[in-house]
Amino acid sequence: MEKIKIGIYGYGNLGKGVELALKNNPDMQLVGIFTRRNPTDVYALFNDTQVFSVDDAEKMKDKIDVMILCGGSATDLPEQGPKVCKLFNTVDSFDTHAKIPEYFSKMNSVALESNTLALISCGWDPGLFSLNRSLLESVLPNGNNYVFYGRGLSQGHSDALRRVEGVKNAVQYTVPYGEAVQRVRDGENPNFASVRETMWRECFVVPEDGADKNKIEKEIKEMPNYFEPYNTVVHFISEEELKKNHNTMPHGGFVLRSGNTSENTNQIAEFSLKLDSNPEFTASVLVAYARAIYRMKNQGNTGAITVLDVPVSLLSSKNRDELLKEIL
Amino acid sequence: MEKIKIGIYGYGNLGKGVELALKNNPDMQLVGIFTRRNPTDVYALFNDTQVFSVDDAEKMKDKIDVMILCGGSATDLPEQGPKVCKLFNTVDSFDTHAKIPEYFSKMNSVALESNTLALISCGWDPGLFSLNRSLLESVLPNGNNYVFYGRGLSQGHSDALRRVEGVKNAVQYTVPYGEAVQRVRDGENPNFASVRETMWRECFVVPEDGADKNKIEKEIKEMPNYFEPYNTVVHFISEEELKKNHNTMPHGGFVLRSGNTSENTNQIAEFSLKLDSNPEFTASVLVAYARAIYRMKNQGNTGAITVLDVPVSLLSSKNRDELLKEIL
């Protein structure tokens, strides 16, 4: 069987995760990593991984079935997405929720024009969580959606901590309140007045030598949007402790739907993730969906789509008979 | 907007659940119930529900978009499925796992011949659990699937209890071992030697007057396949107690996937249901998928399909813009 030929565009944590995930999927083959850096300066995880410059991507148009875009949503993807989907079928993890309609519209028009297929906003949220939100809302139209994040490391909030004066290094964990999750699981259908009731933020901060810790803590707790709306706890630790105990990127969360099918009959459905590594899991989702994109393109589909448009059977390496016998 | 016209074929607990579920979906309309009984002997839940004989179904071929088959899997569906999908697009909950390939093949050939679309084995298992099994296995190919059922009332096991000599009435609950679920959630990736380690069976039995309770209990606990492979607890109660405390049909369960994305990096995903009413929830799933079947038929699809073949966007009453903005 011919393997599905995959390219990785951008090589940070997510790109490395894709490189790892492809090793778990023997029906796919990594053609190479495309980087904006000098390719000879990039060291891939595996010796046999080829590294190219993004400038050489166009020449390899016919050698790659699906390009997985591993850049960030803030500045990389809005520019790279439309550029790359002119040449390749793409999968990306664009996750700026408020800008998804605009990004979809741009990607859709470029992909339709270029006869390519672009899956946007894949991963776990947006991604598998979106899939469950839509599925469960459709099955239980008379109900409420709940989402909780954590316990997990938030890259954006960690970055915000590092911008505070006197902070040398820092990480932030988002932590759901167990009691709030339990109230939903118990079918109470609670109305939470604010996010403060559903999750809190735990910060581990390495101060600069001689920095004023009280001032740092106050500034963090009062930071609008990032920390002010939440209960926030700040721990001061040493650089060694940070390197030793906070060097992985765990994350996770829950999507819950609680709804009535008739008066006094409540039904609760929950999808949850507990991840040792957020980027490796996100990458694994992108790779499974790359298989589906390859197949959907072969079926003649073009334009932009989301995970909601992809039948799950197309993600699987199993054929129809195996799915009927082993999965259904 | 024109409503999707739905028929209910067979009117037991599941059929009643569909009648209720349609009230939660204003874009659908119940044309009527089709029964093998004398229609005048059937009392529907709502006054405005029309009741027809199954013999009149053929005459209403053009008045119904999707017929939801609500018969049982043991004897009803193998006969009714192929018969009804000759005339109508259908959704059914065929759940005899071992016979799904055979049933699929039969339904597929009849539906292809008749230019109809038949969704088989919909509900929660097979159904939403199958969807998650396939999705999560595709995302985490290097891992294990786990499934736990309960706490919930098992109709088949309750029937088996009622066939024991000296038993007047009885219900059986399937109960997962919390410790076993926790081991999976903790990422231990346990290998359970037998089902005895993952769940147990709790029986509430009303004995006939003067029946030998010890003999009943022994016979239950030694019943092959049904109870012998499990730890089984038998409680003897009065008919009044049974009617008062065991008159609903709760159920639920968990599908878990635990897998590694790289050495020592474990990822756990879980889909769980906690249902006050098993038939009402199953019915709600059938109704959401009926919406998708209507749309897929309009797109030109025919033959048999499963939940794995249906994009989630087609289940939703939201349009593309709403999904991009509110769900993704």
PDB file of C-alpha atoms in Angstrom, chain A residues 15-262:
ATOM      1  CA  GLY A  15       5.904  20.124  14.992  1.00  0.00           C
ATOM      2  CA  LYS A  16       7.948  17.778  17.175  1.00  0.00           C
ATOM      3  CA  GLY A  17       4.717  16.189  18.358  1.00  0.00           C
ATOM      4  CA  VAL A  18       3.720  15.526  14.736  1.00  0.00           C
ATOM      5  CA  GLU A  19       7.135  13.993  14.045  1.00  0.00           C
ATOM      6  CA  LEU A  20       6.564  11.629  17.007  1.00  0.00           C
ATOM      7  CA  ALA A  21       2.917  10.885  16.128  1.00  0.00           C
ATOM      8  CA  LEU A  22       3.797   9.804  12.592  1.00  0.00           C
ATOM      9  CA  LYS A  23       5.893   6.981  14.102  1.00  0.00           C
ATOM     10  CA  ASN A  24       2.652   5.568  15.565  1.00  0.00           C
ATOM     11  CA  ASN A  25       0.928   5.549  12.153  1.00  0.00           C
ATOM     12  CA  PRO A  26       2.631   3.118   9.765  1.00  0.00           C
ATOM     13  CA  ASP A  27       0.364   4.080   6.852  1.00  0.00           C
ATOM     14  CA  MET A  28       1.920   7.561   6.790  1.00  0.00           C
ATOM     15  CA  GLN A  29       5.352   8.795   5.895  1.00  0.00           C
ATOM     16  CA  LEU A  30       7.117  12.038   6.829  1.00  0.00           C
ATOM     17  CA  VAL A  31       8.573  13.693   3.749  1.00  0.00           C
ATOM     18  CA  GLY A  32      10.194  16.431   5.785  1.00  0.00           C
ATOM     19  CA  ILE A  33      10.078  19.448   8.034  1.00  0.00           C
ATOM     20  CA  PHE A  34       9.816  22.931   6.509  1.00  0.00           C
ATOM     21  CA  THR A  35      11.399  25.675   8.580  1.00  0.00           C
ATOM     22  CA  ARG A  36      11.907  29.438   8.337  1.00  0.00           C
ATOM     23  CA  ARG A  37      15.284  28.954  10.010  1.00  0.00           C
ATOM     24  CA  ASN A  38      18.398  27.761   8.245  1.00  0.00           C
ATOM     25  CA  PRO A  39      17.676  24.020   7.754  1.00  0.00           C
ATOM     26  CA  THR A  40      21.178  23.063   8.872  1.00  0.00           C
ATOM     27  CA  ASP A  41      20.482  24.771  12.240  1.00  0.00           C
ATOM     28  CA  VAL A  42      17.430  22.589  12.938  1.00  0.00           C
ATOM     29  CA  TYR A  43      17.921  19.282  14.732  1.00  0.00           C
ATOM     30  CA  ALA A  44      14.989  16.923  14.303  1.00  0.00           C
ATOM     31  CA  LEU A  45      14.088  14.229  16.855  1.00  0.00           C
ATOM     32  CA  PHE A  46      14.942  11.402  14.465  1.00  0.00           C
ATOM     33  CA  ASN A  47      18.079  11.035  12.371  1.00  0.00           C
ATOM     34  CA  ASP A  48      16.188  10.104   9.225  1.00  0.00           C
ATOM     35  CA  THR A  49      14.002  13.232   9.258  1.00  0.00           C
ATOM     36  CA  GLN A  50      14.781  15.609   6.391  1.00  0.00           C
ATOM     37  CA  VAL A  51      14.719  19.358   6.983  1.00  0.00           C
ATOM     38  CA  PHE A  52      13.944  21.869   4.215  1.00  0.00           C
ATOM     39  CA  SER A  53      13.574  25.600   3.990  1.00  0.00           C
ATOM     40  CA  VAL A  54      10.014  26.924   3.655  1.00  0.00           C
ATOM     41  CA  ASP A  55      11.302  28.552   0.456  1.00  0.00           C
ATOM     42  CA  ASP A  56      11.637  25.078  -1.070  1.00  0.00           C
ATOM     43  CA  ALA A  57       8.067  24.033  -0.291  1.00  0.00           C
ATOM     44  CA  GLU A  58       6.674  25.066  -3.680  1.00  0.00           C
ATOM     45  CA  LYS A  59       9.099  22.772  -5.503  1.00  0.00           C
ATOM     46  CA  MET A  60       7.763  19.835  -3.489  1.00  0.00           C
ATOM     47  CA  LYS A  61       4.129  20.455  -4.358  1.00  0.00           C
ATOM     48  CA  ASP A  62       3.707  17.006  -5.935  1.00  0.00           C
ATOM     49  CA  LYS A  63       5.630  15.100  -3.274  1.00  0.00           C
ATOM     50  CA  ILE A  64       3.353  15.851  -0.300  1.00  0.00           C
ATOM     51  CA  ASP A  65      -0.276  14.778   0.151  1.00  0.00           C
ATOM     52  CA  VAL A  66      -1.022  16.797   3.280  1.00  0.00           C
ATOM     53  CA  MET A  67       0.963  19.617   4.908  1.00  0.00           C
ATOM     54  CA  ILE A  68       0.425  19.903   8.659  1.00  0.00           C
ATOM     55  CA  LEU A  69       0.762  23.534   9.743  1.00  0.00           C
ATOM     56  CA  CYS A  70       2.432  23.765  13.137  1.00  0.00           C
ATOM     57  CA  GLY A  71       2.748  27.532  13.560  1.00  0.00           C
ATOM     58  CA  GLY A  72       1.014  29.605  16.215  1.00  0.00           C
ATOM     59  CA  SER A  73      -2.422  31.175  15.833  1.00  0.00           C
ATOM     60  CA  ALA A  74      -1.490  34.736  16.772  1.00  0.00           C
ATOM     61  CA  THR A  75       0.792  35.642  13.883  1.00  0.00           C
ATOM     62  CA  ASP A  76       1.976  32.495  12.009  1.00  0.00           C
ATOM     63  CA  LEU A  77      -1.217  30.835  10.787  1.00  0.00           C
ATOM     64  CA  PRO A  78      -3.096  33.919   9.543  1.00  0.00           C
ATOM     65  CA  GLU A  79      -0.195  34.448   7.134  1.00  0.00           C
ATOM     66  CA  GLN A  80       1.004  30.856   6.536  1.00  0.00           C
ATOM     67  CA  GLY A  81      -2.417  29.185   6.224  1.00  0.00           C
ATOM     68  CA  PRO A  82      -3.574  30.978   3.050  1.00  0.00           C
ATOM     69  CA  LYS A  83      -0.058  30.837   1.580  1.00  0.00           C
ATOM     70  CA  VAL A  84       0.436  27.101   2.108  1.00  0.00           C
ATOM     71  CA  CYS A  85      -3.077  25.986   1.162  1.00  0.00           C
ATOM     72  CA  LYS A  86      -2.504  27.549  -2.252  1.00  0.00           C
ATOM     73  CA  LEU A  87      -0.052  24.685  -2.841  1.00  0.00           C
ATOM     74  CA  PHE A  88      -1.029  21.858  -0.492  1.00  0.00           C
ATOM     75  CA  ASN A  89      -3.919  20.214   1.290  1.00  0.00           C
ATOM     76  CA  THR A  90      -3.515  21.395   4.879  1.00  0.00           C
ATOM     77  CA  VAL A  91      -4.423  20.622   8.466  1.00  0.00           C
ATOM     78  CA  ASP A  92      -3.973  23.324  11.104  1.00  0.00           C
ATOM     79  CA  SER A  93      -4.788  24.053  14.731  1.00  0.00           C
ATOM     80  CA  PHE A  94      -5.935  27.672  14.458  1.00  0.00           C
ATOM     81  CA  ASP A  95      -7.348  28.266  17.948  1.00  0.00           C
ATOM     82  CA  THR A  96      -8.227  31.951  18.281  1.00  0.00           C
ATOM     83  CA  HIS A  97     -11.924  31.153  18.783  1.00  0.00           C
ATOM     84  CA  ALA A  98     -13.215  34.658  18.041  1.00  0.00           C
ATOM     85  CA  LYS A  99     -11.421  34.780  14.678  1.00  0.00           C
ATOM     86  CA  ILE A 100     -12.367  31.315  13.397  1.00  0.00           C
ATOM     87  CA  PRO A 101     -15.179  32.544  11.069  1.00  0.00           C
ATOM     88  CA  GLU A 102     -12.845  35.062   9.433  1.00  0.00           C
ATOM     89  CA  TYR A 103      -9.988  32.551   9.107  1.00  0.00           C
ATOM     90  CA  PHE A 104     -12.370  29.910   7.725  1.00  0.00           C
ATOM     91  CA  SER A 105     -13.652  32.308   5.106  1.00  0.00           C
ATOM     92  CA  LYS A 106     -10.132  33.246   3.949  1.00  0.00           C
ATOM     93  CA  MET A 107      -8.923  29.620   3.851  1.00  0.00           C
ATOM     94  CA  ASN A 108     -12.096  28.514   2.069  1.00  0.00           C
ATOM     95  CA  SER A 109     -11.741  30.994  -0.760  1.00  0.00           C
ATOM     96  CA  VAL A 110      -8.030  30.273  -1.299  1.00  0.00           C
ATOM     97  CA  ALA A 111      -8.492  26.486  -1.129  1.00  0.00           C
ATOM     98  CA  LEU A 112     -11.472  26.511  -3.518  1.00  0.00           C
ATOM     99  CA  GLU A 113      -9.472  28.587  -5.987  1.00  0.00           C
ATOM    100  CA  SER A 114      -6.418  26.349  -5.635  1.00  0.00           C
ATOM    101  CA  ASN A 115      -8.296  23.026  -5.756  1.00  0.00           C
ATOM    102  CA  THR A 116      -6.983  22.022  -2.332  1.00  0.00           C
ATOM    103  CA  LEU A 117      -8.676  20.898   0.887  1.00  0.00           C
ATOM    104  CA  ALA A 118      -7.932  22.736   4.150  1.00  0.00           C
ATOM    105  CA  LEU A 119      -8.995  21.458   7.572  1.00  0.00           C
ATOM    106  CA  ILE A 120      -8.852  24.335  10.039  1.00  0.00           C
ATOM    107  CA  SER A 121      -8.993  24.534  13.847  1.00  0.00           C
ATOM    108  CA  CYS A 122      -8.182  20.912  14.554  1.00  0.00           C
ATOM    109  CA  GLY A 123      -6.770  19.682  17.892  1.00  0.00           C
ATOM    110  CA  TRP A 124      -8.706  19.308  21.127  1.00  0.00           C
ATOM    111  CA  ASP A 125     -10.216  22.769  21.677  1.00  0.00           C
ATOM    112  CA  PRO A 126     -11.096  23.720  19.041  1.00  0.00           C
ATOM    113  CA  GLY A 127     -11.245  20.141  17.761  1.00  0.00           C
ATOM    114  CA  LEU A 128     -12.398  17.104  19.744  1.00  0.00           C
ATOM    115  CA  PHE A 129     -14.146  19.358  22.285  1.00  0.00           C
ATOM    116  CA  SER A 130     -15.997  21.137  19.451  1.00  0.00           C
ATOM    117  CA  LEU A 131     -17.023  17.742  18.056  1.00  0.00           C
ATOM    118  CA  ASN A 132     -18.494  16.736  21.401  1.00  0.00           C
ATOM    119  CA  ARG A 133     -20.150  20.122  21.980  1.00  0.00           C
ATOM    120  CA  SER A 134     -21.976  19.806  18.671  1.00  0.00           C
ATOM    121  CA  LEU A 135     -22.756  16.086  18.985  1.00  0.00           C
ATOM    122  CA  LEU A 136     -24.118  16.328  22.524  1.00  0.00           C
ATOM    123  CA  GLU A 137     -26.070  19.523  21.922  1.00  0.00           C
ATOM    124  CA  SER A 138     -27.711  17.832  18.924  1.00  0.00           C
ATOM    125  CA  VAL A 139     -28.635  14.748  20.959  1.00  0.00           C
ATOM    126  CA  LEU A 140     -29.792  16.752  24.018  1.00  0.00           C
ATOM    127  CA  PRO A 141     -31.161  20.018  22.566  1.00  0.00           C
ATOM    128  CA  ASN A 142     -32.868  20.909  25.847  1.00  0.00           C
ATOM    129  CA  GLY A 143     -29.845  21.407  28.127  1.00  0.00           C
ATOM    130  CA  ASN A 144     -26.642  23.216  29.020  1.00  0.00           C
ATOM    131  CA  ASN A 145     -23.022  22.908  27.882  1.00  0.00           C
ATOM    132  CA  TYR A 146     -20.207  23.134  30.405  1.00  0.00           C
ATOM    133  CA  VAL A 147     -16.483  23.253  29.829  1.00  0.00           C
ATOM    134  CA  PHE A 148     -13.668  23.041  32.360  1.00  0.00           C
ATOM    135  CA  TYR A 149      -9.962  23.262  31.607  1.00  0.00           C
ATOM    136  CA  GLY A 150      -7.097  21.722  33.505  1.00  0.00           C
ATOM    137  CA  ARG A 151      -5.306  20.840  35.475  1.00  0.00           C
ATOM    138  CA  GLY A 152      -2.937  22.096  32.848  1.00  0.00           C
ATOM    139  CA  LEU A 153      -0.164  24.402  31.854  1.00  0.00           C
ATOM    140  CA  SER A 154      -1.358  27.478  29.976  1.00  0.00           C
ATOM    141  CA  GLN A 155       1.285  28.828  27.619  1.00  0.00           C
ATOM    142  CA  GLY A 156      -0.432  32.203  27.243  1.00  0.00           C
ATOM    143  CA  HIS A 157      -0.764  32.784  30.978  1.00  0.00           C
ATOM    144  CA  SER A 158       2.820  31.635  31.593  1.00  0.00           C
ATOM    145  CA  ASP A 159       3.975  34.186  29.010  1.00  0.00           C
ATOM    146  CA  ALA A 160       1.945  36.883  30.779  1.00  0.00           C
ATOM    147  CA  LEU A 161       3.677  36.072  34.085  1.00  0.00           C
ATOM    148  CA  ARG A 162       7.094  36.338  32.440  1.00  0.00           C
ATOM    149  CA  ARG A 163       6.295  39.877  31.287  1.00  0.00           C
ATOM    150  CA  VAL A 164       5.831  41.082  34.902  1.00  0.00           C
ATOM    151  CA  GLU A 165       8.737  43.223  36.129  1.00  0.00           C
ATOM    152  CA  GLY A 166      11.040  41.298  38.477  1.00  0.00           C
ATOM    153  CA  VAL A 167       9.970  37.877  37.134  1.00  0.00           C
ATOM    154  CA  LYS A 168      12.826  35.757  35.808  1.00  0.00           C
ATOM    155  CA  ASN A 169      10.786  32.710  34.828  1.00  0.00           C
ATOM    156  CA  ALA A 170       7.324  31.317  35.531  1.00  0.00           C
ATOM    157  CA  VAL A 171       4.636  28.778  34.673  1.00  0.00           C
ATOM    158  CA  GLN A 172       0.889  28.892  35.223  1.00  0.00           C
ATOM    159  CA  TYR A 173      -1.546  26.025  35.726  1.00  0.00           C
ATOM    160  CA  THR A 174      -5.270  26.334  35.136  1.00  0.00           C
ATOM    161  CA  VAL A 175      -7.142  24.238  37.712  1.00  0.00           C
ATOM    162  CA  PRO A 176     -10.863  23.387  37.668  1.00  0.00           C
ATOM    163  CA  TYR A 177     -12.780  23.407  40.947  1.00  0.00           C
ATOM    164  CA  GLY A 178     -13.641  19.772  41.673  1.00  0.00           C
ATOM    165  CA  GLU A 179     -16.859  20.853  43.427  1.00  0.00           C
ATOM    166  CA  ALA A 180     -18.057  22.740  40.332  1.00  0.00           C
ATOM    167  CA  VAL A 181     -17.383  19.725  38.085  1.00  0.00           C
ATOM    168  CA  GLN A 182     -19.182  17.490  40.573  1.00  0.00           C
ATOM    169  CA  ARG A 183     -22.277  19.705  40.623  1.00  0.00           C
ATOM    170  CA  VAL A 184     -22.559  19.342  36.848  1.00  0.00           C
ATOM    171  CA  ARG A 185     -21.933  15.582  37.001  1.00  0.00           C
ATOM    172  CA  ASP A 186     -24.628  15.285  39.635  1.00  0.00           C
ATOM    173  CA  GLY A 187     -27.162  16.791  37.228  1.00  0.00           C
ATOM    174  CA  GLU A 188     -27.713  20.029  39.158  1.00  0.00           C
ATOM    175  CA  ASN A 189     -27.557  22.088  35.936  1.00  0.00           C
ATOM    176  CA  PRO A 190     -25.897  24.946  37.846  1.00  0.00           C
ATOM    177  CA  ASN A 191     -25.659  28.515  36.524  1.00  0.00           C
ATOM    178  CA  PHE A 192     -22.154  29.692  37.324  1.00  0.00           C
ATOM    179  CA  ALA A 193     -22.166  33.457  37.812  1.00  0.00           C
ATOM    180  CA  SER A 194     -18.579  33.838  36.591  1.00  0.00           C
ATOM    181  CA  VAL A 195     -15.476  31.883  35.609  1.00  0.00           C
ATOM    182  CA  ARG A 196     -14.196  32.502  39.154  1.00  0.00           C
ATOM    183  CA  GLU A 197     -16.575  29.759  40.302  1.00  0.00           C
ATOM    184  CA  THR A 198     -15.362  27.129  37.870  1.00  0.00           C
ATOM    185  CA  MET A 199     -11.565  27.356  37.827  1.00  0.00           C
ATOM    186  CA  TRP A 200      -8.567  28.967  39.534  1.00  0.00           C
ATOM    187  CA  ARG A 201      -5.005  29.798  38.527  1.00  0.00           C
ATOM    188  CA  GLU A 202      -1.827  28.549  40.192  1.00  0.00           C
ATOM    189  CA  CYS A 203       1.430  30.377  39.418  1.00  0.00           C
ATOM    190  CA  PHE A 204       4.994  29.219  40.076  1.00  0.00           C
ATOM    191  CA  VAL A 205       7.258  32.220  39.816  1.00  0.00           C
ATOM    192  CA  VAL A 206      11.063  32.525  39.873  1.00  0.00           C
ATOM    193  CA  PRO A 207      11.851  36.101  40.986  1.00  0.00           C
ATOM    194  CA  GLU A 208      14.918  38.042  39.889  1.00  0.00           C
ATOM    195  CA  ASP A 209      17.511  38.499  42.630  1.00  0.00           C
ATOM    196  CA  GLY A 210      16.343  41.212  45.010  1.00  0.00           C
ATOM    197  CA  ALA A 211      12.920  41.639  43.388  1.00  0.00           C
ATOM    198  CA  ASP A 212       9.976  42.798  45.515  1.00  0.00           C
ATOM    199  CA  LYS A 213       7.825  39.651  45.839  1.00  0.00           C
ATOM    200  CA  ASN A 214       4.825  41.482  47.278  1.00  0.00           C
ATOM    201  CA  LYS A 215       4.794  43.848  44.337  1.00  0.00           C
ATOM    202  CA  ILE A 216       5.065  40.951  41.856  1.00  0.00           C
ATOM    203  CA  GLU A 217       2.230  39.044  43.513  1.00  0.00           C
ATOM    204  CA  LYS A 218      -0.007  42.130  43.579  1.00  0.00           C
ATOM    205  CA  GLU A 219       0.683  42.914  39.932  1.00  0.00           C
ATOM    206  CA  ILE A 220      -0.111  39.338  38.897  1.00  0.00           C
ATOM    207  CA  LYS A 221      -3.343  39.102  40.859  1.00  0.00           C
ATOM    208  CA  GLU A 222      -4.596  42.411  39.488  1.00  0.00           C
ATOM    209  CA  MET A 223      -3.709  41.744  35.834  1.00  0.00           C
ATOM    210  CA  PRO A 224      -6.919  42.329  33.845  1.00  0.00           C
ATOM    211  CA  ASN A 225      -8.379  39.415  31.800  1.00  0.00           C
ATOM    212  CA  TYR A 226      -5.482  37.098  32.631  1.00  0.00           C
ATOM    213  CA  PHE A 227      -5.693  36.844  36.429  1.00  0.00           C
ATOM    214  CA  GLU A 228      -8.030  39.464  37.895  1.00  0.00           C
ATOM    215  CA  PRO A 229     -11.241  37.529  37.073  1.00  0.00           C
ATOM    216  CA  TYR A 230      -9.933  34.410  38.890  1.00  0.00           C
ATOM    217  CA  ASN A 231      -8.767  33.301  42.286  1.00  0.00           C
ATOM    218  CA  THR A 232      -5.019  33.228  41.789  1.00  0.00           C
ATOM    219  CA  VAL A 233      -2.349  31.656  43.981  1.00  0.00           C
ATOM    220  CA  VAL A 234       1.310  32.661  43.555  1.00  0.00           C
ATOM    221  CA  HIS A 235       4.200  30.468  44.752  1.00  0.00           C
ATOM    222  CA  PHE A 236       7.763  31.748  44.604  1.00  0.00           C
ATOM    223  CA  ILE A 237      10.283  29.021  43.763  1.00  0.00           C
ATOM    224  CA  SER A 238      13.887  28.676  42.620  1.00  0.00           C
ATOM    225  CA  GLU A 239      14.986  28.277  39.000  1.00  0.00           C
ATOM    226  CA  GLU A 240      16.189  24.742  39.863  1.00  0.00           C
ATOM    227  CA  GLU A 241      12.803  23.785  41.253  1.00  0.00           C
ATOM    228  CA  LEU A 242      11.078  25.170  38.145  1.00  0.00           C
ATOM    229  CA  LYS A 243      13.373  23.196  35.825  1.00  0.00           C
ATOM    230  CA  LYS A 244      12.929  20.012  37.858  1.00  0.00           C
ATOM    231  CA  ASN A 245       9.199  20.002  38.629  1.00  0.00           C
ATOM    232  CA  HIS A 246       7.623  22.098  35.884  1.00  0.00           C
ATOM    233  CA  ASN A 247       9.310  20.971  32.685  1.00  0.00           C
ATOM    234  CA  THR A 248       6.389  19.134  31.038  1.00  0.00           C
ATOM    235  CA  MET A 249       3.226  20.405  29.399  1.00  0.00           C
ATOM    236  CA  PRO A 250       0.307  18.514  30.922  1.00  0.00           C
ATOM    237  CA  HIS A 251      -3.230  19.656  30.201  1.00  0.00           C
ATOM    238  CA  GLY A 252      -6.750  18.429  29.933  1.00  0.00           C
ATOM    239  CA  GLY A 253     -10.344  19.322  30.544  1.00  0.00           C
ATOM    240  CA  PHE A 254     -13.963  18.302  30.350  1.00  0.00           C
ATOM    241  CA  VAL A 255     -16.891  19.045  28.065  1.00  0.00           C
ATOM    242  CA  LEU A 256     -20.184  18.201  29.700  1.00  0.00           C
ATOM    243  CA  ARG A 257     -23.736  18.337  28.429  1.00  0.00           C
ATOM    244  CA  SER A 258     -26.553  18.037  30.901  1.00  0.00           C
ATOM    245  CA  GLY A 259     -30.047  17.961  29.460  1.00  0.00           C
ATOM    246  CA  ASN A 260     -33.599  16.801  29.926  1.00  0.00           C
ATOM    247  CA  THR A 261     -35.326  14.430  27.512  1.00  0.00           C
ATOM    248  CA  SER A 262     -38.611  14.837  29.388  1.00  0.00           C
TER     249      SER A 262
END
